[in-house]
Structures are given as C-alpha cells and as structure tokens.
Amino acid sequence: MLVSDPSPTSRRPVIVAASAAMQRILDIARRAAASDATVLIQGETGTGKELVARTIHDQSERSGGPFVAVNCGAYTDSLLASELFGHVRGAFTGAVTDRAGVFETASRGTVFLDEIGEMSPTMQVKMLRVMQERLVIRVGSSKETHIDVRVIAATNTDLVEKIRRQEFREDLYYRVKVVSCVIPPLRDRPDDIDPLIDHFLAHFCALIGHRDVTLAPAARKILQRHAWPGNVRQIRGEIEQLVSMAADGTVLAPNDLSLELRGETAMSPMPAAPQGSAPPAAASIGTDRSDATYQALLDEWTRAVIEERLTRFAGNITRTAQSLAISRSTLYALLKKYGMHGLDE
Ligand SMILES: Nc1ncnc2c1ncn2[C@@H]1O[C@H](COP(=O)(O)OP(=O)(O)OP(=O)(O)O)[C@@H](O)[C@H]1O
Ligand SMILES: [Mg+2]
C-alpha cells in the first residue's frame, strides 16, 4: 500500500493508493502542489475529491495558511455571494456588521469550491471575474480587494454535458480546469479495495481501542466483489459499522455484513434498488447475463426485491411480508433459500 504521507506522526490524512490509477492521481496532486494553478477535481460521490484537494493544499507552499471549503450547492445566490465575497453592514437584512468572505479569510491559503457545477449562471459570471482579476468586492460595497488564494474546485457532475446544455459557462470551465484531476470510481480500480479495507479496519480498531478485528476470507471476497456505488465513503461506512458492532478479536463472517452486501453473495454485483422502485429491469442488472438461466435470473430478481423491502422496513418480517402480500412463513422460506435474514419481532 502506498500512502501519500510517509510520516506516521503527522496528522495529515492518509490516501490509500495501491492502484496505478490512484498513483497517477497522487502524481497529479504532487505536481499541482508544486504550482499555484487552479485545479478541477472530478469524480463520483465518495471517490475522495475533498481528500485530494486537502492533500494538494498540505503539500503546497500554502500549507501554513487556511484550507476553506465551501459547498456551492448548499446556498442561495445571495448567501453564496456573501459567503465567498463577504458583505458590508446594511447590504441586506441581517447584515449588521461588515464581514469578510472566504476569499479574504483564506488569504495565503486554499479555497475549495465544492460542487461548482451547482453554481447559478449569475454566480458563474461573478466567479469568472474573480478568477480573472483576483479581485473581490464585498456585497453592498464598491471597493475592490486583492485576494491571495489558490482555488481548487470539485464536481461530481459532468461539466462538459452541462456546458452542452448551456448550464455551465465554458469560459469558467477553462479558467478552473488549469490542472485537471479525474478520480476514477472504485469499481474501476479494484486493486484499491483490499488496502482500503485494511486501512479502515486498522483505523476504526484504533479509534475504538480494539487490537484486532479481521474479515473471514468469504466475507472479504464479498467486499472485494461489491460494486461500491458510494465508492470509498461507502467502504469506510461499512467497515466503521462492522468494527463498532464487533467485539475485539472477532473474525467477521459474511452474515455480519450489511444487507446490501449480503444480498449479492451468490451473484455478481448489482446496483441497490432505490426505495420503492420497481425491481431492476434487465438492462439495469449490470454485468453480462447472456448465459444465465431463467431460474438464475428469477432468483436474482427475487433476492433484490426482498432485500429492498427488508431495507425499507428495517428488517421487519411482518411488514415486509405484508407489503409483498405473502405470508410470513413464505417469506421465511425465501429468506432461508437465499441465505438472508430479517429481524424477528
Ligand atoms: N484513497 C483514499 N484513501 C483513504 N481514504 C479515502 C480515500 N478516498 C476517500 N477516502 C475517504 O472517504 C471519504 C469520502 O471522501 P471525500 O469526502 O474526499 O469524497 P468526495 O469525492 O468529496 O465525495 P462527495 O462528492 O460525496 O463530496 C472520506 O472519509 C475520505 O477520507
Ligand atoms: Mg466532497
């Protein structure tokens, strides 16, 4: 396992990067850190965009300055403008004092613009000016202030598609994407899964004060084969839950895994059915099933439906059976057949 920070005493976050793809990301991060260029980090949810942004900051000459993250999708336009650029007293109701925005407070540091794809057209125009001129004007003021920050932006949406739909400005895109870093989803870098499991097992054991919690080979195999739609955050959550429920010294078996993982033991990975959705359509089932028998497909479908209902009703057998209009004994028989479990009332 290769880690971005070799010093064990440092509090810097660790990036697990065993795959060639993540090694390339670390390489881009290192080169970006040596410059002051704006960086655009793209990747699905949970792939580690913020972690990489922090790493670039930590490795850069600005590491002594602040790292300030702003989620551009979490504010209305006027609040985001005030958050980024600041405001003067009386600029709007509630603006009782002058206040600096993050472009000023993060001076000599890094501003992380998360979910930049969510910025409105109006805010995009304002950001373009800031990026071009390195000047901000507090809301309600006319005075320009020079800023000294590096900008790192992130998005989990396809900005090129947004440009095509005229929802994102092409000129801002090129201003932001001076250095481009695209983090692949975990399913495209399976070499990282094992090291991530071990990293999080060690991390949460240490946090809880356990010496050792391990995975039985069969349980580990399930984790290795999982599609991980929530990427690294989802693995982290799964291991956190496993370790916090386990006594010290436990060897975790497949039955200890969450329902989502257990539902996939016999077949290849399949996206989790969203709540209340129809059963997975053949086209969405995922990997190649051109040779699967009718019975195997039916089993897979049944398992997915039961799993989704059980999750929805928090494992409650009676409510799950009622919602499927089958008897409890039929449901028990199906659970037994598919090696699944509900919660006995
Ligand atoms: N390669 C990695 N090694 C160790 N931990 C990782 C790695 N990638 C991600 N993580 C951890 O996974 C979690 C999610 O990462 P992060 O918040 O950076 O993802 P993100 O891409 O910003 O997600 P979102 O789009 O949902 O905001 C964090 O706890 C982070 O520390
Ligand atoms: Mg994030």
XYZ file of C-alpha atoms and ligand atoms in Angstrom:
377
model
C 0.000 0.000 0.000
C 1.326 3.402 -0.906
C 0.437 6.323 1.161
C 0.797 9.990 0.309
C 2.357 10.851 3.623
C 5.165 8.647 4.891
C 5.425 10.330 8.297
C 3.489 8.307 10.906
C 3.441 11.160 13.386
C 1.855 13.652 11.016
C -1.856 14.363 11.326
C -2.165 14.703 7.588
C -4.844 12.477 6.088
C -3.701 9.225 4.535
C -4.591 8.432 0.943
C -4.650 4.750 0.132
C -3.423 4.440 -3.438
C -2.429 0.914 -4.430
C -3.861 1.042 -7.945
C -1.995 2.513 -10.897
C -4.937 4.884 -11.396
C -4.624 6.333 -7.874
C -0.856 6.539 -8.230
C -1.461 8.766 -11.257
C -3.814 10.911 -9.163
C -1.140 11.292 -6.459
C 1.333 12.262 -9.141
C -1.001 14.951 -10.499
C -1.593 16.144 -6.921
C 2.152 16.421 -6.294
C 2.694 18.411 -9.455
C -0.305 20.624 -8.737
C 1.021 21.248 -5.224
C 4.307 22.492 -6.653
C 2.434 25.155 -8.653
C -0.209 27.687 -7.707
C -2.525 26.715 -10.542
C -6.275 26.296 -10.194
C -7.292 22.638 -10.053
C -10.546 20.968 -11.080
C -11.179 17.622 -9.380
C -13.886 15.454 -10.905
C -15.248 12.145 -9.703
C -18.320 10.349 -8.443
C -19.546 10.871 -4.915
C -17.231 9.419 -2.267
C -14.207 8.979 -4.535
C -12.021 11.263 -2.417
C -12.220 14.661 -4.139
C -12.019 16.661 -0.917
C -9.251 14.413 0.405
C -7.181 15.024 -2.739
C -7.862 18.775 -2.522
C -6.606 18.814 1.082
C -3.559 16.825 0.074
C -2.684 19.341 -2.634
C -3.042 22.139 -0.090
C -0.975 20.279 2.531
C 1.835 19.626 0.076
C 1.858 23.182 -1.305
C 3.634 26.309 -0.145
C 0.274 27.460 1.173
C 0.114 24.628 3.733
C 0.705 27.110 6.572
C -2.406 29.045 5.507
C -6.052 28.050 5.825
C -7.929 25.485 3.730
C -11.525 26.660 3.484
C -14.203 24.530 1.824
C -17.449 26.000 0.540
C -20.261 23.854 -0.812
C -21.558 25.940 -3.712
C -24.724 23.849 -3.927
C -25.773 24.499 -0.341
C -26.599 28.217 -0.563
C -28.952 30.592 -2.327
C -27.212 33.014 -4.692
C -27.158 35.908 -2.276
C -25.892 33.783 0.634
C -23.190 32.213 -1.538
C -22.075 35.653 -2.737
C -21.873 36.839 0.855
C -20.057 33.652 1.929
C -17.468 33.923 -0.851
C -17.048 37.681 -1.239
C -18.233 38.991 2.139
C -20.618 41.877 2.713
C -20.759 45.319 4.268
C -23.077 46.415 7.017
C -26.580 47.109 5.712
C -26.035 45.251 2.422
C -29.127 43.180 3.193
C -31.449 42.451 6.100
C -29.377 40.774 8.774
C -26.060 42.233 7.594
C -25.422 44.038 10.857
C -21.646 44.242 10.554
C -19.016 44.206 7.821
C -17.898 40.659 7.158
C -15.088 39.233 5.040
C -15.829 36.360 2.675
C -13.731 33.215 2.372
C -11.660 34.630 -0.484
C -10.360 37.138 2.047
C -10.274 34.955 5.165
C -8.437 32.151 3.337
C -5.673 34.583 2.389
C -2.363 32.763 1.761
C -4.313 29.521 1.776
C -6.650 27.490 -0.439
C -10.354 27.891 -1.191
C -12.067 24.620 -2.052
C -15.174 25.267 -4.160
C -17.130 22.041 -3.776
C -19.979 21.208 -6.192
C -19.002 24.048 -8.526
C -21.378 22.597 -11.114
C -24.272 23.740 -8.915
C -23.402 27.444 -9.244
C -26.125 29.548 -10.864
C -25.366 31.438 -14.106
C -25.239 34.713 -12.141
C -22.698 33.339 -9.673
C -20.682 31.829 -12.508
C -20.261 35.301 -14.057
C -19.105 36.690 -10.699
C -16.669 33.796 -10.196
C -15.232 34.278 -13.679
C -14.366 37.877 -12.806
C -12.771 36.819 -9.527
C -10.720 34.149 -11.270
C -9.583 36.515 -13.997
C -8.808 39.579 -11.936
C -8.102 38.150 -8.490
C -10.244 40.904 -7.020
C -13.356 40.634 -4.873
C -15.986 43.202 -3.987
C -17.956 42.642 -0.789
C -21.736 42.590 -1.321
C -23.047 46.141 -0.901
C -19.630 47.731 -1.385
C -17.767 49.080 -4.390
C -14.267 48.690 -3.010
C -12.129 46.048 -4.693
C -9.824 43.886 -2.593
C -6.958 41.869 -3.987
C -7.062 38.210 -2.992
C -4.209 35.771 -2.424
C -5.694 32.276 -2.591
C -5.371 29.159 -4.667
C -8.681 27.804 -5.910
C -9.416 24.096 -6.082
C -12.855 23.206 -7.417
C -14.678 19.887 -7.396
C -17.730 18.424 -9.025
C -19.449 15.075 -9.335
C -21.475 16.190 -12.346
C -20.343 16.083 -15.951
C -19.425 19.721 -16.637
C -18.936 19.140 -20.375
C -22.534 17.912 -20.550
C -23.611 20.964 -18.525
C -21.780 23.221 -20.980
C -23.570 21.480 -23.843
C -26.906 22.150 -22.127
C -25.778 25.762 -21.569
C -25.958 25.357 -17.796
C -22.263 25.939 -17.191
C -20.054 28.607 -18.758
C -17.329 27.259 -20.981
C -15.018 30.199 -20.180
C -15.297 29.499 -16.435
C -14.692 25.793 -17.075
C -11.348 26.534 -18.752
C -10.421 29.056 -16.064
C -10.959 26.412 -13.399
C -9.582 23.397 -15.246
C -5.979 24.570 -15.499
C -4.961 21.318 -13.852
C -7.478 18.506 -14.294
C -7.759 15.566 -11.939
C -10.388 12.900 -12.629
C -10.672 10.332 -9.822
C -11.999 7.018 -11.151
C -14.817 5.242 -9.311
C -13.746 2.398 -7.040
C -15.224 -0.248 -9.367
C -12.630 0.786 -11.972
C -9.714 0.370 -9.551
C -10.377 -2.885 -7.704
C -6.729 -3.047 -6.607
C -7.548 -0.366 -4.035
C -10.333 -2.336 -2.334
C -8.205 -4.678 -0.206
C -5.825 -1.963 1.016
C -8.818 0.289 1.788
C -10.453 -2.494 3.821
C -7.253 -2.989 5.819
C -6.752 0.740 6.250
C -10.248 1.290 7.622
C -10.136 -1.865 9.786
C -6.946 -0.555 11.402
C -8.304 2.989 11.629
C -11.576 2.101 13.356
C -9.982 -0.542 15.598
C -7.538 2.096 16.826
C -10.365 4.592 17.292
C -12.442 2.182 19.377
C -9.488 0.707 21.227
C -9.700 -2.758 19.678
C -6.489 -4.598 18.973
C -7.805 -6.668 16.119
C -10.958 -7.227 14.108
C -10.489 -9.233 10.913
C -12.546 -10.486 7.999
C -13.038 -14.162 7.191
C -11.921 -14.883 3.605
C -15.533 -15.411 2.473
C -16.578 -12.033 3.910
C -13.599 -10.288 2.346
C -14.466 -11.830 -1.006
C -17.929 -10.261 -0.853
C -16.403 -6.861 -0.167
C -13.923 -7.306 -2.993
C -16.683 -8.143 -5.456
C -19.076 -5.414 -4.431
C -19.754 -2.615 -6.931
C -19.485 0.158 -4.261
C -21.776 2.765 -5.836
C -20.904 5.083 -2.918
C -17.192 4.499 -3.550
C -14.635 4.926 -0.734
C -17.110 6.636 1.596
C -19.321 3.547 1.407
C -16.459 1.132 2.197
C -15.493 3.372 5.083
C -19.069 3.340 6.403
C -19.377 -0.432 6.059
C -16.126 -1.077 7.943
C -16.962 1.511 10.589
C -20.269 -0.217 11.233
C -18.686 -3.675 11.289
C -15.932 -2.697 13.705
C -18.199 -0.771 16.030
C -20.583 -3.749 16.339
C -17.804 -6.330 16.818
C -16.039 -7.450 19.977
C -12.256 -7.268 19.987
C -10.700 -10.264 18.239
C -13.778 -11.028 16.100
C -13.340 -12.678 12.723
C -16.209 -11.237 10.729
C -18.285 -13.680 8.677
C -20.471 -12.983 5.621
C -23.527 -12.894 7.897
C -22.074 -9.921 9.764
C -22.101 -7.779 6.615
C -24.851 -5.276 5.864
C -27.935 -6.373 3.964
C -26.811 -4.564 0.846
C -23.616 -6.585 0.744
C -25.155 -9.885 1.764
C -27.790 -9.680 -0.967
C -25.037 -10.139 -3.508
C -23.220 -13.196 -2.221
C -24.066 -15.660 -4.981
C -24.257 -13.392 -7.997
C -22.189 -10.627 -9.470
C -22.620 -7.049 -8.224
C -25.872 -5.319 -8.842
C -26.892 -1.741 -8.119
C -29.010 -1.437 -4.970
C -32.647 -0.865 -5.815
C -33.723 2.602 -4.698
C -36.556 2.745 -2.188
C -39.940 1.991 -3.617
C -38.568 1.475 -7.088
C -39.619 -1.244 -9.453
C -37.461 -4.380 -9.478
C -34.289 -3.971 -11.536
C -35.008 -4.019 -15.246
C -32.994 -6.496 -17.267
C -30.984 -3.673 -18.819
C -30.015 -2.248 -15.448
C -28.960 -5.507 -13.849
C -25.401 -4.795 -14.877
C -22.856 -7.422 -15.823
C -23.215 -9.906 -18.639
C -26.018 -12.382 -18.067
C -26.396 -13.612 -21.601
C -25.905 -17.200 -20.450
C -27.908 -17.034 -17.213
C -30.830 -19.425 -16.937
C -34.372 -18.224 -16.366
C -34.243 -19.643 -12.840
C -30.972 -17.855 -12.017
C -32.370 -14.545 -13.260
C -35.574 -15.104 -11.310
C -33.591 -15.895 -8.158
C -31.529 -12.754 -8.586
C -34.598 -10.644 -9.145
C -36.422 -12.127 -6.141
C -33.448 -11.597 -3.909
C -33.153 -7.938 -4.994
C -36.843 -7.292 -4.333
C -36.760 -8.889 -0.869
C -33.586 -7.059 0.019
C -35.037 -3.716 -0.978
C -38.234 -4.328 1.039
C -36.328 -5.573 4.080
C -34.138 -2.493 3.988
C -37.173 -0.258 3.623
C -38.887 -1.852 6.630
C -35.677 -2.029 8.706
C -35.675 -5.839 8.632
C -39.241 -6.145 9.994
C -40.559 -9.529 8.780
C -44.271 -8.843 9.256
C -44.275 -5.533 7.409
C -42.065 -6.889 4.633
C -44.367 -9.900 4.149
C -47.459 -7.657 4.211
C -46.044 -5.293 1.633
C -45.271 -8.210 -0.679
C -48.686 -9.783 0.054
C -47.143 -13.103 1.064
C -47.352 -14.959 4.375
C -44.643 -14.708 6.977
C -43.854 -18.398 6.504
C -43.379 -17.911 2.763
C -41.067 -15.009 3.463
C -39.131 -17.092 5.997
C -38.761 -19.858 3.407
C -37.472 -17.375 0.823
C -35.029 -15.848 3.316
C -33.735 -19.314 4.135
C -33.407 -20.211 0.465
C -31.404 -17.083 -0.294
C -29.377 -17.084 2.916
C -30.843 -13.756 4.011
C -32.045 -12.547 7.392
C -34.717 -10.269 8.721
C -35.214 -9.170 12.298
C -37.511 -11.334 14.392
C -40.123 -9.305 16.189
N -7.925 6.838 -1.334
C -8.440 7.028 -0.105
N -7.754 6.589 0.983
C -8.266 6.755 2.227
N -9.436 7.351 2.484
C -10.156 7.815 1.438
C -9.686 7.684 0.091
N -10.600 8.244 -0.738
C -11.590 8.700 0.042
N -11.338 8.462 1.349
C -12.230 8.777 2.494
O -13.555 8.553 2.040
C -14.437 9.575 2.492
C -15.029 10.316 1.319
O -14.019 11.098 0.680
P -14.293 12.603 0.186
O -15.174 13.319 1.152
O -12.996 13.217 -0.140
O -15.122 12.272 -1.137
P -15.782 13.269 -2.196
O -15.328 12.817 -3.539
O -15.504 14.679 -1.809
O -17.317 12.908 -2.046
P -18.627 13.835 -2.364
O -18.701 14.019 -3.858
O -19.765 12.991 -1.893
O -18.457 15.107 -1.625
C -13.595 10.448 3.407
O -13.738 9.973 4.714
C -12.180 10.232 2.898
O -11.234 10.470 3.906
Mg -16.845 16.158 -1.175
